[in-house]
Short mmCIF file of C-alpha atoms in Angstrom, two decimals:
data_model
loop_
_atom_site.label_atom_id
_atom_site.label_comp_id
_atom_site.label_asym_id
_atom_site.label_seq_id
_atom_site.Cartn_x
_atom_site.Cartn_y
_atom_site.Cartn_z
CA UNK A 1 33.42 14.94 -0.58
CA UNK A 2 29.72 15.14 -1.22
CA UNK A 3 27.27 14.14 1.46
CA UNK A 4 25.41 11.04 0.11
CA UNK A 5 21.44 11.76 -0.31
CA UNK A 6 18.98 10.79 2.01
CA UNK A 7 16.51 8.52 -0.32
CA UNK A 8 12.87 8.38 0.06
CA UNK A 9 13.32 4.81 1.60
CA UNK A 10 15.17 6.04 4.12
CA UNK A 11 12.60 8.52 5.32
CA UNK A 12 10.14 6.39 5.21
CA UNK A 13 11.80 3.62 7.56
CA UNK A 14 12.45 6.46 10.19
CA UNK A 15 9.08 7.64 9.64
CA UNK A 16 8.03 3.37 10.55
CA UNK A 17 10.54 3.52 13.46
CA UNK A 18 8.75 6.68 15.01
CA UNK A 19 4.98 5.35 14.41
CA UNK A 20 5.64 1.60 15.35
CA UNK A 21 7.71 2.98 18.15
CA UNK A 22 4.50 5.10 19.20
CA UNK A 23 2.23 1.78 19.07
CA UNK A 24 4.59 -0.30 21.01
CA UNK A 25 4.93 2.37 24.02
CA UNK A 26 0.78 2.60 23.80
CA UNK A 27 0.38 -0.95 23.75
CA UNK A 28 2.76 -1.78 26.60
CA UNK A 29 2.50 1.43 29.45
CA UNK A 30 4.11 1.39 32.67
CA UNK A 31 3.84 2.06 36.00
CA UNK A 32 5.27 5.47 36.80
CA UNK A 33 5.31 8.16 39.30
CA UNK A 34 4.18 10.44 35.92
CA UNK A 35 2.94 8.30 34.12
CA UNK A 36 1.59 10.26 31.49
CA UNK A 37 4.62 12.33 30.59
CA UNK A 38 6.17 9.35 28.62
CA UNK A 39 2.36 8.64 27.53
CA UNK A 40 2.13 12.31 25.93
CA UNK A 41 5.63 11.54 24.19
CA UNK A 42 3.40 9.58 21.76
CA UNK A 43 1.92 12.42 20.17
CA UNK A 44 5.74 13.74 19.58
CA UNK A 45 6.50 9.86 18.25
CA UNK A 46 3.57 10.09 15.92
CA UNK A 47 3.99 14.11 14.76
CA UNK A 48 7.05 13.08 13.89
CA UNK A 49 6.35 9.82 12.07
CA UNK A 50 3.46 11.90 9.75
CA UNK A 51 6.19 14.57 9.16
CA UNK A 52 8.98 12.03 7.75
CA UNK A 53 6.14 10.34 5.82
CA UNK A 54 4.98 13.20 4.06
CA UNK A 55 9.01 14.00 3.05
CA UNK A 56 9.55 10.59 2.16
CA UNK A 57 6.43 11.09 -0.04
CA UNK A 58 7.86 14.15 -2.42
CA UNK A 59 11.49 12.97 -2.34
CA UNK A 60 9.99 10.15 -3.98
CA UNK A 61 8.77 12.50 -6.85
CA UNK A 62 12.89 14.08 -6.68
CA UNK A 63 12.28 16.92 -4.60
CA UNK A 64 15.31 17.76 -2.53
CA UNK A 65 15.00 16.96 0.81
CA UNK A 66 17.49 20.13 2.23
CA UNK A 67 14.95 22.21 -0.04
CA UNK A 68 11.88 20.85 1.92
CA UNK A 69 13.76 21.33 5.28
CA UNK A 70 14.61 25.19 4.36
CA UNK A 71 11.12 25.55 3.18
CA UNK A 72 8.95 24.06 5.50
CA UNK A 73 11.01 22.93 8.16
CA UNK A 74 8.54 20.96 10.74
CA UNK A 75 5.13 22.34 8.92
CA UNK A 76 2.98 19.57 8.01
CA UNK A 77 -0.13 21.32 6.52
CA UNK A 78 1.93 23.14 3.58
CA UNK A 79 3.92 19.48 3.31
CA UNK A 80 0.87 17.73 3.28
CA UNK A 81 -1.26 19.78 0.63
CA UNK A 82 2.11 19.10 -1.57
CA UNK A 83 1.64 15.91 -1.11
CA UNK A 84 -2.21 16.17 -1.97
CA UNK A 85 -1.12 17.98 -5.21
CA UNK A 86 1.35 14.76 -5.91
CA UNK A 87 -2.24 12.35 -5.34
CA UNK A 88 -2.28 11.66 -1.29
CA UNK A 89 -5.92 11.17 -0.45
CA UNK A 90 -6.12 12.30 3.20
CA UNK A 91 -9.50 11.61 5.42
CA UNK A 92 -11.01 14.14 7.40
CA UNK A 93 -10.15 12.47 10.56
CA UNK A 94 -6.46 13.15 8.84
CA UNK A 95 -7.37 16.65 7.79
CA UNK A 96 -8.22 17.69 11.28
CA UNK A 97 -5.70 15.90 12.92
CA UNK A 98 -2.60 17.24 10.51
CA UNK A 99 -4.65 20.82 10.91
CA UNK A 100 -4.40 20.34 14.96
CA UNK A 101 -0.43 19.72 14.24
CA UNK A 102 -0.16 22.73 12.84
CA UNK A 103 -2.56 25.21 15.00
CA UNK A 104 -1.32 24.27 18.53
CA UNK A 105 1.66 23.79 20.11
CA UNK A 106 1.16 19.70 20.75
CA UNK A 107 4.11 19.18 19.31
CA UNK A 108 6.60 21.31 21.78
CA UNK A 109 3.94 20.01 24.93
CA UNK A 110 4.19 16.76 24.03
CA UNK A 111 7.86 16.77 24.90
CA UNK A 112 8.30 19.47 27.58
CA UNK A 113 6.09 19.60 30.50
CA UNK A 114 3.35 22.55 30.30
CA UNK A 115 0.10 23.05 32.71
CA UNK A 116 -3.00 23.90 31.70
CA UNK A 117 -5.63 22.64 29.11
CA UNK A 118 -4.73 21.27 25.88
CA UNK A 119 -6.87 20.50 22.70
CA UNK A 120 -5.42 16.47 21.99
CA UNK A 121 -7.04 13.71 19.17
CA UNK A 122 -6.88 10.19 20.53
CA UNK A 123 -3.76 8.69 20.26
CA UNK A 124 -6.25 6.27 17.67
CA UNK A 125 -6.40 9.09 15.29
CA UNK A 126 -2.75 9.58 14.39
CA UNK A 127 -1.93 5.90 14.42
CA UNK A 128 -4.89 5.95 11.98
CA UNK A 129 -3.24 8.70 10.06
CA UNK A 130 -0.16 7.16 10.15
CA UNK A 131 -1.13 3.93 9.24
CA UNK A 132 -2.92 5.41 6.14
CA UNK A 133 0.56 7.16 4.83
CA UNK A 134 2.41 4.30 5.48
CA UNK A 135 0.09 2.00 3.19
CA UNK A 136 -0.15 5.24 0.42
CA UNK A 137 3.92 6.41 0.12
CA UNK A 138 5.16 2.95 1.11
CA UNK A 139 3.74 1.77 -2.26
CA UNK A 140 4.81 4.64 -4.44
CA UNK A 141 8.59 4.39 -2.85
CA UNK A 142 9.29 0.84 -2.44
CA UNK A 143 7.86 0.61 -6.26
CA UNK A 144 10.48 3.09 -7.30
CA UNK A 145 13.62 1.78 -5.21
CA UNK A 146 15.07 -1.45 -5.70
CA UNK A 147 14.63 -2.73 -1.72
CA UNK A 148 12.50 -5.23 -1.12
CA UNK A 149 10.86 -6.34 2.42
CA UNK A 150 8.51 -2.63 3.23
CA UNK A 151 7.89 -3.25 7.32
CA UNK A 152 4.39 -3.40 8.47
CA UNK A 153 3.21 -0.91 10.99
CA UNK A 154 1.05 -2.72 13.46
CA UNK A 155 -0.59 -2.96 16.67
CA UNK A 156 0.31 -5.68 19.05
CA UNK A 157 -2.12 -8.82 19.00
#
């Protein structure tokens, strides 16, 4: 039996779930004996979100989403200058912030604990970023699907 594809839509709800998930833990921290360790899980929440955003983006176009995986695995910079190629405008508060993805290891301290220094954007900057890809691919890949109803990403009021 053939595994059933996973469609663009479907990427790009996760890729909601992950950033909204990310504003809502922001918007409502807790008291905690560390409370910064589920505080830097944001930056893992939103890495993730920009990563499913960008695939969501170029499975849209019919690019094979097990292709992407075995090609580029978790690397946003060569995903995201596809997506550039396919029309994504990307700021340079997006540029830098997709280029810090890719030349640190934020992603792996974001979810393990690690001393020393690291190089972080505000949390502001990726919720911008992601809040700029949701508006961009949600439009090209709820006009090419037949669901209606494209969730908001938001802050809390």
């Amino acid at each position: 039996m053939k595994k059933p594809k996973t469609t663009a839509v479907a990427l790009f709800n996760y890729a909601h779930s992950y950033a909204q998930s990310a504003v809502t833990l922001e918007d409502n921290q807790t008291e905690a004996t560390h409370w910064n360790a589920p505080v830097y899980f944001l930056y893992f929440l939103y890495f993730h979100a920009i990563e499913l955003y960008l695939k969501a983006l170029l499975v849209s176009f019919g690019l094979d989403l097990d292709e992407l995986r075995k090609t580029y695995g978790h690397r946003v910079r060569p995903l995201a200058e596809l997506c550039q190629k396919q029309g994504l405008q990307l700021s340079l508060d997006a540029e830098q912030a997709i280029d810090l993805m890719s030349d640190t290891d934020n992603v792996i301290t974001s979810r393990y604990i690690r001393v020393g220094k690291h190089k972080r954007l505000p949390f502001s900057v990726y919720y911008e970023l992601c809040l700029s890809l949701h508006e961009q691919i949600g439009r090209k890949v709820y006009q090419d699907s037949s669901v209606t109803g494209r969730p908001v990403l938001k802050r809390a009021d």
